[in-house]
Coordinates of N, CA and C in Angstrom, one line a residue:
M1 N 7.6 -36.2 -40.3 CA 8.5 -37.3 -39.9 C 7.6 -38.5 -39.6
K2 N 7.9 -39.7 -40.2 CA 7.2 -40.9 -40.0 C 7.5 -41.4 -38.6
L3 N 6.4 -41.8 -37.9 CA 6.6 -42.4 -36.6 C 6.8 -43.9 -36.7
N4 N 7.8 -44.4 -35.9 CA 8.0 -45.8 -35.9 C 7.3 -46.4 -34.7
S5 N 6.8 -47.6 -34.9 CA 6.0 -48.3 -33.9 C 6.9 -48.9 -32.8
P6 N 6.6 -48.6 -31.5 CA 7.3 -49.2 -30.4 C 6.8 -50.6 -30.1
L7 N 5.7 -51.0 -30.7 CA 5.1 -52.3 -30.4 C 5.9 -53.5 -31.0
P8 N 6.0 -54.6 -30.3 CA 6.8 -55.7 -30.8 C 6.2 -56.2 -32.1
Q9 N 7.1 -56.4 -33.1 CA 6.7 -56.9 -34.4 C 7.6 -58.1 -34.8
P10 N 7.2 -58.8 -35.8 CA 8.1 -59.9 -36.3 C 9.4 -59.3 -36.7
L11 N 10.5 -60.1 -36.5 CA 11.8 -59.6 -36.7 C 12.1 -59.0 -38.1
P12 N 11.6 -59.6 -39.2 CA 11.8 -58.9 -40.5 C 11.3 -57.5 -40.5
K13 N 10.2 -57.2 -39.9 CA 9.6 -55.9 -39.8 C 10.5 -55.0 -38.9
E14 N 11.0 -55.6 -37.8 CA 11.9 -54.8 -36.9 C 13.1 -54.4 -37.6
C15 N 13.6 -55.3 -38.5 CA 14.9 -55.0 -39.2 C 14.6 -53.8 -40.2
K16 N 13.5 -53.8 -40.8 CA 13.2 -52.7 -41.8 C 13.1 -51.4 -41.0
K17 N 12.4 -51.4 -39.8 CA 12.3 -50.2 -39.0 C 13.6 -49.8 -38.5
A18 N 14.5 -50.7 -38.1 CA 15.8 -50.4 -37.6 C 16.7 -49.7 -38.7
A19 N 16.5 -50.2 -40.0 CA 17.3 -49.6 -41.1 C 16.9 -48.2 -41.3
N20 N 15.6 -47.9 -41.2 CA 15.1 -46.5 -41.4 C 15.6 -45.6 -40.3
I21 N 15.6 -46.1 -39.0 CA 16.0 -45.3 -37.9 C 17.5 -45.1 -38.1
F22 N 18.3 -46.1 -38.4 CA 19.7 -45.9 -38.6 C 20.0 -44.8 -39.6
Q23 N 19.3 -44.9 -40.7 CA 19.5 -43.9 -41.8 C 19.2 -42.5 -41.3
S24 N 18.2 -42.4 -40.5 CA 17.8 -41.0 -40.0 C 18.9 -40.4 -39.1
F25 N 19.7 -41.2 -38.5 CA 20.7 -40.7 -37.6 C 22.0 -40.3 -38.3
V26 N 22.2 -40.7 -39.6 CA 23.4 -40.4 -40.3 C 23.2 -39.6 -41.6
D27 N 22.0 -39.3 -41.9 CA 21.6 -38.6 -43.1 C 21.8 -37.1 -42.9
G28 N 22.9 -36.5 -43.4 CA 23.2 -35.1 -43.2 C 22.1 -34.2 -43.9
A29 N 21.5 -34.7 -45.0 CA 20.5 -33.9 -45.7 C 19.3 -33.6 -44.8
N30 N 19.0 -34.5 -43.9 CA 17.9 -34.3 -43.0 C 18.2 -33.6 -41.7
N31 N 19.5 -33.9 -41.2 CA 19.8 -33.5 -39.9 C 20.7 -32.2 -39.8
G32 N 21.3 -31.9 -41.0 CA 22.3 -30.8 -40.9 C 23.7 -31.3 -40.5
L33 N 24.7 -30.5 -40.7 CA 26.1 -31.0 -40.5 C 26.3 -31.3 -39.0
D34 N 25.6 -30.7 -38.1 CA 25.8 -30.9 -36.7 C 24.9 -32.0 -36.1
G35 N 24.0 -32.5 -37.0 CA 23.0 -33.5 -36.5 C 23.3 -34.9 -37.0
V36 N 24.6 -35.2 -37.2 CA 24.9 -36.6 -37.6 C 25.9 -37.2 -36.7
I37 N 26.0 -38.5 -36.6 CA 27.0 -39.2 -35.8 C 28.3 -39.1 -36.5
P38 N 29.4 -38.8 -35.8 CA 30.7 -38.7 -36.4 C 31.1 -40.0 -37.1
R39 N 31.8 -39.9 -38.2 CA 32.3 -41.1 -38.9 C 33.1 -42.0 -38.1
S40 N 34.0 -41.4 -37.3 CA 34.9 -42.2 -36.4 C 34.1 -43.1 -35.5
V41 N 33.0 -42.6 -35.0 CA 32.2 -43.4 -34.1 C 31.6 -44.6 -34.8
L42 N 31.1 -44.4 -36.1 CA 30.5 -45.4 -36.8 C 31.5 -46.5 -37.3
E43 N 32.7 -46.0 -37.7 CA 33.8 -46.8 -38.2 C 34.3 -47.8 -37.1
N44 N 34.3 -47.3 -35.9 CA 34.9 -48.1 -34.8 C 33.8 -48.9 -34.0
A45 N 32.6 -48.8 -34.4 CA 31.5 -49.4 -33.6 C 31.6 -51.0 -33.7
R46 N 31.4 -51.6 -32.6 CA 31.4 -53.1 -32.6 C 30.0 -53.7 -32.7
G47 N 29.0 -52.8 -32.7 CA 27.7 -53.3 -32.8 C 26.7 -52.1 -32.6
F48 N 25.4 -52.4 -32.9 CA 24.4 -51.3 -32.7 C 23.1 -52.0 -32.1
A49 N 22.5 -51.3 -31.2 CA 21.1 -51.6 -30.8 C 20.2 -50.5 -31.2
I50 N 19.2 -50.8 -32.0 CA 18.3 -49.8 -32.6 C 16.9 -50.1 -32.2
F51 N 16.2 -49.1 -31.7 CA 14.8 -49.4 -31.2 C 14.0 -48.1 -31.1
T52 N 12.7 -48.3 -30.9 CA 11.8 -47.2 -30.6 C 11.1 -47.5 -29.2
I53 N 11.0 -46.4 -28.4 CA 10.4 -46.5 -27.1 C 9.2 -45.6 -27.0
F54 N 8.2 -46.1 -26.3 CA 7.0 -45.2 -26.0 C 7.1 -45.0 -24.5
K55 N 7.0 -43.7 -24.1 CA 7.0 -43.3 -22.7 C 5.7 -42.6 -22.4
A56 N 5.1 -42.9 -21.2 CA 3.9 -42.2 -20.8 C 3.9 -42.1 -19.3
G57 N 3.3 -41.1 -18.7 CA 3.2 -40.9 -17.3 C 3.0 -39.5 -16.8
F58 N 3.0 -39.4 -15.5 CA 2.9 -38.0 -14.9 C 4.0 -37.9 -13.9
L59 N 3.7 -38.2 -12.6 CA 4.7 -38.2 -11.6 C 5.7 -39.4 -11.8
F60 N 5.0 -40.5 -12.1 CA 5.8 -41.7 -12.4 C 5.6 -42.0 -13.9
S61 N 6.6 -42.5 -14.5 CA 6.5 -42.8 -16.0 C 6.9 -44.2 -16.3
A62 N 6.4 -44.8 -17.3 CA 6.8 -46.1 -17.8 C 7.2 -46.0 -19.2
R63 N 8.2 -46.8 -19.6 CA 8.6 -46.8 -21.0 C 8.8 -48.2 -21.5
A64 N 8.5 -48.4 -22.7 CA 8.6 -49.8 -23.3 C 8.8 -49.6 -24.8
G65 N 9.4 -50.6 -25.4 CA 9.7 -50.6 -26.8 C 10.3 -51.9 -27.4
S66 N 10.6 -51.8 -28.6 CA 11.2 -53.0 -29.3 C 12.2 -52.6 -30.4
G67 N 13.0 -53.5 -30.8 CA 14.0 -53.2 -31.8 C 14.9 -54.4 -32.1
V68 N 16.1 -54.1 -32.5 CA 17.1 -55.2 -32.8 C 18.5 -54.8 -32.3
V69 N 19.3 -55.8 -32.1 CA 20.7 -55.6 -31.9 C 21.5 -56.4 -32.9
I70 N 22.6 -55.9 -33.4 CA 23.4 -56.5 -34.4 C 24.9 -56.2 -34.1
A71 N 25.8 -57.1 -34.5 CA 27.2 -57.0 -34.1 C 28.1 -57.1 -35.3
R72 N 29.2 -56.4 -35.2 CA 30.3 -56.5 -36.3 C 31.1 -57.7 -35.9
L73 N 31.3 -58.6 -36.9 CA 32.1 -59.8 -36.7 C 33.6 -59.5 -36.9
H74 N 34.5 -60.5 -36.7 CA 35.9 -60.3 -36.7 C 36.4 -59.9 -38.1
D75 N 35.7 -60.4 -39.1 CA 36.1 -60.1 -40.5 C 35.5 -58.8 -41.0
G76 N 34.8 -58.1 -40.2 CA 34.3 -56.8 -40.6 C 32.8 -56.9 -41.1
S77 N 32.3 -58.1 -41.3 CA 31.0 -58.2 -41.8 C 30.0 -58.1 -40.6
W78 N 28.7 -58.3 -40.9 CA 27.7 -58.1 -39.8 C 27.0 -59.3 -39.5
S79 N 26.6 -59.5 -38.3 CA 25.9 -60.7 -37.8 C 24.5 -60.7 -38.2
C80 N 23.8 -61.8 -37.8 CA 22.4 -61.8 -37.9 C 21.8 -60.9 -36.8
P81 N 20.7 -60.2 -37.1 CA 20.1 -59.4 -36.0 C 19.3 -60.2 -35.0
S82 N 19.2 -59.7 -33.8 CA 18.5 -60.4 -32.8 C 17.4 -59.4 -32.3
A83 N 16.2 -59.9 -32.1 CA 15.1 -59.1 -31.6 C 15.2 -58.8 -30.1
I84 N 14.9 -57.6 -29.7 CA 15.0 -57.2 -28.3 C 13.8 -56.4 -27.9
G85 N 13.5 -56.4 -26.6 CA 12.5 -55.6 -26.0 C 13.1 -54.8 -24.9
I86 N 12.5 -53.6 -24.7 CA 13.0 -52.6 -23.7 C 11.9 -52.2 -22.8
A87 N 12.2 -52.1 -21.5 CA 11.2 -51.7 -20.5 C 11.9 -50.9 -19.4
G88 N 11.2 -50.0 -18.8 CA 11.8 -49.2 -17.7 C 10.8 -48.3 -17.0
L89 N 11.2 -47.8 -15.8 CA 10.3 -46.9 -15.0 C 11.1 -45.7 -14.7
G90 N 10.4 -44.6 -14.5 CA 11.1 -43.3 -14.2 C 10.2 -42.5 -13.2
F91 N 10.8 -41.5 -12.7 CA 10.2 -40.6 -11.7 C 10.3 -39.2 -12.1
G92 N 9.2 -38.4 -12.0 CA 9.3 -37.0 -12.4 C 9.2 -36.8 -13.9
G93 N 9.5 -35.6 -14.3 CA 9.4 -35.2 -15.7 C 8.1 -34.7 -16.1
Q94 N 7.9 -34.4 -17.3 CA 6.7 -33.8 -17.8 C 5.6 -34.8 -18.0
A95 N 4.3 -34.4 -17.8 CA 3.2 -35.3 -18.1 C 3.0 -35.5 -19.6
G96 N 2.4 -36.6 -19.9 CA 2.1 -36.8 -21.3 C 2.8 -38.1 -21.9
A97 N 2.8 -38.2 -23.2 CA 3.3 -39.4 -23.8 C 4.2 -39.0 -25.0
E98 N 5.2 -39.8 -25.4 CA 6.0 -39.5 -26.5 C 6.7 -40.8 -27.0
M99 N 7.0 -40.8 -28.3 CA 7.8 -41.9 -28.9 C 9.2 -41.4 -29.2
T100 N 10.2 -42.2 -29.0 CA 11.6 -41.8 -29.2 C 12.3 -42.9 -29.9
D101 N 13.0 -42.6 -31.0 CA 13.9 -43.5 -31.6 C 15.3 -43.5 -31.0
F102 N 15.9 -44.7 -30.8 CA 17.2 -44.7 -30.3 C 18.2 -45.5 -31.2
L103 N 19.4 -45.0 -31.2 CA 20.5 -45.8 -31.8 C 21.6 -45.9 -30.7
I104 N 21.9 -47.1 -30.2 CA 22.9 -47.3 -29.2 C 24.1 -47.9 -29.9
V105 N 25.3 -47.2 -29.8 CA 26.5 -47.6 -30.4 C 27.3 -48.4 -29.4
L106 N 27.6 -49.7 -29.7 CA 28.3 -50.5 -28.9 C 29.8 -50.4 -29.2
N107 N 30.6 -49.8 -28.3 CA 32.0 -49.4 -28.5 C 33.0 -50.5 -28.3
S108 N 32.6 -51.6 -27.8 CA 33.6 -52.7 -27.4 C 33.0 -54.0 -27.6
H109 N 33.9 -55.0 -27.6 CA 33.4 -56.4 -27.7 C 32.7 -56.8 -26.4
A110 N 33.1 -56.2 -25.3 CA 32.5 -56.4 -24.0 C 31.0 -56.0 -24.0
A111 N 30.8 -54.8 -24.7 CA 29.4 -54.3 -24.8 C 28.6 -55.3 -25.6
V112 N 29.1 -55.8 -26.7 CA 28.4 -56.8 -27.5 C 28.1 -58.0 -26.7
R113 N 29.1 -58.5 -25.9 CA 28.9 -59.7 -25.1 C 27.8 -59.5 -24.1
S114 N 27.7 -58.3 -23.6 CA 26.6 -58.1 -22.6 C 25.2 -58.3 -23.2
F115 N 25.1 -58.2 -24.5 CA 23.8 -58.5 -25.1 C 23.6 -60.0 -25.4
M116 N 24.7 -60.7 -25.3 CA 24.7 -62.2 -25.5 C 24.3 -62.9 -24.2
A117 N 24.4 -62.3 -23.1 CA 24.1 -63.0 -21.8 C 22.7 -63.3 -21.6
A118 N 22.4 -64.4 -20.9 CA 21.0 -64.7 -20.6 C 20.4 -63.7 -19.6
G119 N 19.1 -63.5 -19.6 CA 18.5 -62.6 -18.7 C 18.4 -61.2 -19.4
S120 N 18.4 -60.2 -18.5 CA 18.2 -58.8 -19.0 C 19.5 -58.0 -18.8
L121 N 19.7 -57.0 -19.6 CA 20.8 -56.1 -19.5 C 20.3 -54.7 -19.0
T122 N 20.8 -54.2 -18.0 CA 20.4 -52.9 -17.5 C 21.3 -51.8 -18.0
L123 N 20.8 -50.9 -18.8 CA 21.6 -49.8 -19.3 C 22.0 -48.9 -18.2
G124 N 23.3 -48.5 -18.3 CA 23.9 -47.6 -17.2 C 24.2 -48.4 -16.0
G125 N 24.1 -49.7 -16.0 CA 24.5 -50.6 -14.9 C 25.9 -51.0 -15.0
N126 N 26.1 -52.3 -15.4 CA 27.5 -52.8 -15.5 C 28.2 -52.2 -16.7
M127 N 27.4 -51.8 -17.7 CA 28.0 -51.2 -18.9 C 27.7 -49.7 -18.9
S128 N 28.7 -48.9 -18.9 CA 28.5 -47.4 -18.9 C 27.9 -46.9 -20.2
L129 N 27.0 -46.0 -20.0 CA 26.2 -45.4 -21.1 C 26.4 -43.9 -21.1
A130 N 26.8 -43.3 -22.2 CA 26.9 -41.8 -22.3 C 26.3 -41.3 -23.6
V131 N 25.9 -40.1 -23.5 CA 25.3 -39.4 -24.7 C 26.5 -39.3 -25.7
G132 N 26.2 -39.8 -26.9 CA 27.3 -39.8 -27.9 C 27.6 -38.4 -28.5
P133 N 28.8 -38.2 -29.1 CA 29.1 -36.9 -29.7 C 28.4 -36.8 -31.0
L134 N 28.1 -35.5 -31.4 CA 27.4 -35.2 -32.7 C 28.3 -34.3 -33.6
G135 N 28.0 -34.3 -34.8 CA 28.7 -33.5 -35.8 C 29.7 -34.2 -36.6
R136 N 29.9 -33.9 -37.8 CA 30.9 -34.6 -38.7 C 32.3 -34.6 -38.1
N137 N 32.6 -33.6 -37.3 CA 34.0 -33.5 -36.8 C 34.0 -33.8 -35.3
G138 N 32.9 -34.4 -34.8 CA 32.8 -34.7 -33.4 C 33.8 -35.8 -33.0
E139 N 34.3 -35.7 -31.8 CA 35.3 -36.7 -31.3 C 34.7 -37.6 -30.2
A140 N 34.9 -38.9 -30.4 CA 34.4 -39.9 -29.4 C 35.0 -39.7 -28.0
S141 N 36.2 -39.1 -28.0 CA 36.8 -38.9 -26.7 C 36.1 -37.9 -25.8
G142 N 35.1 -37.2 -26.4 CA 34.4 -36.2 -25.6 C 33.3 -36.9 -24.8
A143 N 33.0 -38.1 -25.0 CA 31.9 -38.8 -24.3 C 32.6 -39.9 -23.4
V144 N 32.9 -39.5 -22.2 CA 33.6 -40.4 -21.2 C 32.8 -40.5 -20.0
N145 N 33.1 -41.6 -19.2 CA 32.4 -41.8 -18.0 C 33.2 -41.1 -16.8
S146 N 32.7 -41.3 -15.6 CA 33.3 -40.6 -14.5 C 34.7 -41.0 -14.2
S147 N 35.2 -42.2 -14.7 CA 36.6 -42.6 -14.6 C 37.5 -42.1 -15.7
G148 N 36.9 -41.3 -16.6 CA 37.7 -40.8 -17.6 C 37.9 -41.7 -18.8
K149 N 37.2 -42.8 -18.8 CA 37.3 -43.8 -19.9 C 36.1 -43.6 -20.9
M150 N 36.3 -44.0 -22.1 CA 35.3 -43.9 -23.1 C 34.1 -44.9 -22.7
A151 N 32.9 -44.4 -22.7 CA 31.8 -45.2 -22.3 C 31.7 -46.4 -23.2
A152 N 31.2 -47.5 -22.6 CA 31.0 -48.8 -23.4 C 30.0 -48.6 -24.5
M153 N 29.0 -47.7 -24.2 CA 27.9 -47.5 -25.2 C 27.7 -46.0 -25.4
F154 N 27.4 -45.6 -26.6 CA 26.9 -44.2 -26.8 C 25.5 -44.2 -27.2
S155 N 24.7 -43.3 -26.6 CA 23.3 -43.3 -26.8 C 22.9 -42.1 -27.7
Y156 N 22.2 -42.3 -28.7 CA 21.6 -41.2 -29.6 C 20.1 -41.4 -29.6
S157 N 19.4 -40.3 -29.5 CA 17.9 -40.4 -29.5 C 17.3 -39.3 -30.2
K158 N 16.1 -39.5 -30.8 CA 15.4 -38.5 -31.5 C 13.9 -38.6 -31.1
T159 N 13.3 -37.4 -30.8 CA 11.9 -37.3 -30.5 C 11.3 -36.3 -31.4
R160 N 10.4 -36.6 -32.2 CA 9.8 -35.7 -33.2 C 10.9 -35.1 -34.1
G161 N 11.9 -35.9 -34.5 CA 12.9 -35.4 -35.4 C 14.0 -34.7 -34.7
L162 N 14.0 -34.4 -33.4 CA 15.0 -33.6 -32.7 C 15.9 -34.5 -31.9
F163 N 17.2 -34.2 -31.9 CA 18.1 -35.0 -31.1 C 17.9 -34.8 -29.6
G164 N 18.3 -35.7 -28.7 CA 18.2 -35.6 -27.3 C 16.9 -36.0 -26.8
G165 N 16.7 -35.9 -25.5 CA 15.4 -36.2 -24.9 C 15.5 -37.3 -23.8
L166 N 14.7 -38.4 -24.0 CA 14.5 -39.4 -23.0 C 15.8 -40.1 -22.6
S167 N 16.0 -40.3 -21.3 CA 17.2 -41.0 -20.8 C 16.9 -42.5 -20.7
L168 N 17.9 -43.3 -21.0 CA 17.7 -44.7 -20.9 C 18.3 -45.3 -19.6
E169 N 18.8 -44.5 -18.7 CA 19.4 -45.1 -17.5 C 18.4 -45.9 -16.8
G170 N 18.8 -47.1 -16.4 CA 18.0 -48.0 -15.7 C 17.0 -48.9 -16.5
S171 N 17.0 -48.6 -17.8 CA 16.1 -49.4 -18.7 C 16.7 -50.8 -18.8
A172 N 15.8 -51.8 -18.9 CA 16.2 -53.2 -19.1 C 16.0 -53.6 -20.5
I173 N 17.0 -54.3 -21.1 CA 16.8 -54.8 -22.5 C 16.9 -56.4 -22.4
V174 N 15.9 -57.0 -23.0 CA 15.8 -58.5 -23.0 C 15.7 -59.0 -24.4
E175 N 16.2 -60.2 -24.6 CA 16.1 -60.9 -25.9 C 14.6 -61.3 -26.1
R176 N 14.1 -61.1 -27.2 CA 12.7 -61.6 -27.6 C 12.9 -63.0 -28.2
Q177 N 13.0 -64.0 -27.4 CA 13.2 -65.3 -27.9 C 12.2 -65.8 -28.8
D178 N 10.9 -65.5 -28.5 CA 9.8 -65.9 -29.4 C 9.9 -65.4 -30.8
A179 N 10.3 -64.1 -30.9 CA 10.5 -63.5 -32.2 C 11.7 -64.1 -33.0
N180 N 12.8 -64.3 -32.3 CA 13.9 -65.0 -32.9 C 13.6 -66.4 -33.4
A181 N 12.9 -67.1 -32.6 CA 12.6 -68.5 -32.9 C 11.6 -68.5 -34.2
L182 N 10.7 -67.6 -34.2 CA 9.8 -67.5 -35.4 C 10.5 -67.1 -36.6
A183 N 11.4 -66.1 -36.5 CA 12.1 -65.6 -37.7 C 13.1 -66.6 -38.3
Y184 N 13.8 -67.3 -37.4 CA 14.9 -68.2 -37.8 C 14.4 -69.7 -37.9
R185 N 13.2 -69.9 -37.5 CA 12.5 -71.2 -37.5 C 13.3 -72.3 -36.8
S186 N 13.9 -71.8 -35.6 CA 14.6 -72.7 -34.8 C 14.8 -72.1 -33.4
D187 N 15.1 -72.9 -32.4 CA 15.3 -72.3 -31.1 C 16.8 -71.9 -31.0
I188 N 17.1 -70.7 -31.5 CA 18.4 -70.3 -31.6 C 18.7 -69.2 -30.5
S189 N 19.9 -69.2 -30.0 CA 20.3 -68.2 -28.9 C 20.8 -66.9 -29.5
V190 N 20.7 -65.9 -28.7 CA 21.3 -64.6 -29.2 C 22.8 -64.7 -29.3
R191 N 23.4 -65.5 -28.5 CA 24.9 -65.7 -28.6 C 25.2 -66.2 -30.0
Q192 N 24.5 -67.2 -30.5 CA 24.7 -67.8 -31.8 C 24.5 -66.7 -32.9
L193 N 23.5 -65.9 -32.7 CA 23.2 -64.9 -33.8 C 24.3 -63.9 -33.8
L194 N 24.7 -63.3 -32.7 CA 25.6 -62.2 -32.7 C 27.1 -62.6 -32.9
S195 N 27.4 -63.9 -32.7 CA 28.7 -64.4 -32.9 C 29.0 -64.9 -34.3
G196 N 28.0 -64.9 -35.2 CA 28.2 -65.2 -36.6 C 28.0 -66.7 -36.9
S197 N 27.5 -67.5 -36.0 CA 27.3 -68.9 -36.2 C 26.2 -69.2 -37.2
V198 N 25.4 -68.2 -37.5 CA 24.3 -68.3 -38.5 C 24.5 -67.2 -39.6
D199 N 24.3 -67.6 -40.8 CA 24.3 -66.7 -41.9 C 23.1 -65.8 -41.9
P200 N 23.2 -64.5 -42.2 CA 22.0 -63.6 -42.2 C 21.1 -64.0 -43.3
P201 N 19.8 -64.1 -43.0 CA 18.8 -64.4 -44.1 C 18.5 -63.2 -45.0
E202 N 17.8 -63.5 -46.0 CA 17.5 -62.4 -47.0 C 16.8 -61.2 -46.4
W203 N 15.9 -61.5 -45.5 CA 15.1 -60.4 -45.0 C 16.0 -59.4 -44.1
A204 N 17.2 -59.9 -43.7 CA 18.0 -59.0 -42.9 C 19.0 -58.2 -43.7
Q205 N 19.0 -58.4 -45.1 CA 20.0 -57.7 -45.9 C 19.8 -56.2 -46.0
Y206 N 18.5 -55.8 -46.0 CA 18.2 -54.4 -46.1 C 18.9 -53.6 -45.0
L207 N 18.8 -54.1 -43.7 CA 19.4 -53.5 -42.6 C 20.9 -53.6 -42.7
I208 N 21.4 -54.7 -43.1 CA 22.9 -54.9 -43.2 C 23.5 -54.0 -44.3
R209 N 22.8 -53.9 -45.4 CA 23.3 -53.0 -46.5 C 23.3 -51.5 -46.0
T210 N 22.2 -51.1 -45.3 CA 22.1 -49.8 -44.7 C 23.3 -49.5 -43.8
I211 N 23.6 -50.4 -42.9 CA 24.7 -50.2 -42.0 C 26.0 -50.2 -42.8
E212 N 26.2 -51.1 -43.7 CA 27.4 -51.1 -44.5 C 27.7 -49.8 -45.3
R213 N 26.6 -49.2 -45.8 CA 26.8 -47.9 -46.5 C 27.3 -46.8 -45.5
C214 N 27.0 -47.0 -44.2 CA 27.4 -45.9 -43.3 C 28.7 -46.2 -42.5
T215 N 29.1 -47.5 -42.6 CA 30.3 -47.8 -41.8 C 31.4 -48.4 -42.7
G216 N 31.1 -48.6 -43.9 CA 32.1 -49.2 -44.8 C 32.1 -50.7 -44.9
R217 N 32.1 -51.2 -46.1 CA 32.1 -52.7 -46.3 C 33.5 -53.3 -46.0
P218 N 33.5 -54.5 -45.6 CA 34.8 -55.1 -45.3 C 35.8 -55.1 -46.5
G219 N 37.0 -54.5 -46.3 CA 38.0 -54.5 -47.3 C 37.7 -53.6 -48.5
A220 N 36.7 -52.8 -48.4 CA 36.3 -51.9 -49.5 C 36.4 -50.5 -49.0
H221 N 36.3 -49.6 -50.0 CA 36.3 -48.1 -49.8 C 35.0 -47.8 -49.1
V222 N 35.1 -46.9 -48.1 CA 33.9 -46.5 -47.3 C 33.0 -45.6 -48.2
N223 N 31.8 -46.0 -48.4 CA 30.9 -45.3 -49.2 C 29.9 -44.6 -48.3
W224 N 30.2 -43.4 -48.0 CA 29.3 -42.6 -47.0 C 28.0 -42.2 -47.7
V225 N 27.0 -42.3 -46.9 CA 25.7 -41.8 -47.4 C 25.7 -40.3 -47.3

């Protein structure tokens, strides 16, 4: 299994990495029938955050990584991607280091808007986070919060090709403004990117086409991978 870099990269490279990560979470040939995200979850997603995290520590642990967030627009098409960084601290667990790929499914417009706000977003804070259902016949209703409501975000992770592992509770996600400014050649906000105010550039098309193949193109027959 190819290891993805958790180090911050230029946004075009982050998009290519994100496309490969996304594909790995929905490819039944690699994961088996029970190792894929249910179609209903992908069809109803309002957006995705895709990233790689590196964790290291002993009694205390630190985790950091980078990736992108992208939103589904009102017409069913996909927004420009925005670069993000992730950081967090933990206590306990096994000693050592590991890299983990994450796919966070944003289940509501409110979840997408939380990524548009200035400052950092704390996962598991204002927006509930739950481990997402798996399997082609999995039901999203199985992942609910303590109030009995569907979580605002579903978390999927892979370490060394295996599902599960590192928890994201308490991790902070921030916009990488420098990477966005460099990629789009302007001082553009994440709100403008995720709301569709800017047309996706050519280097974002590989990621968008990968997502479309797994979620269905606007107004077209769903072409599942």
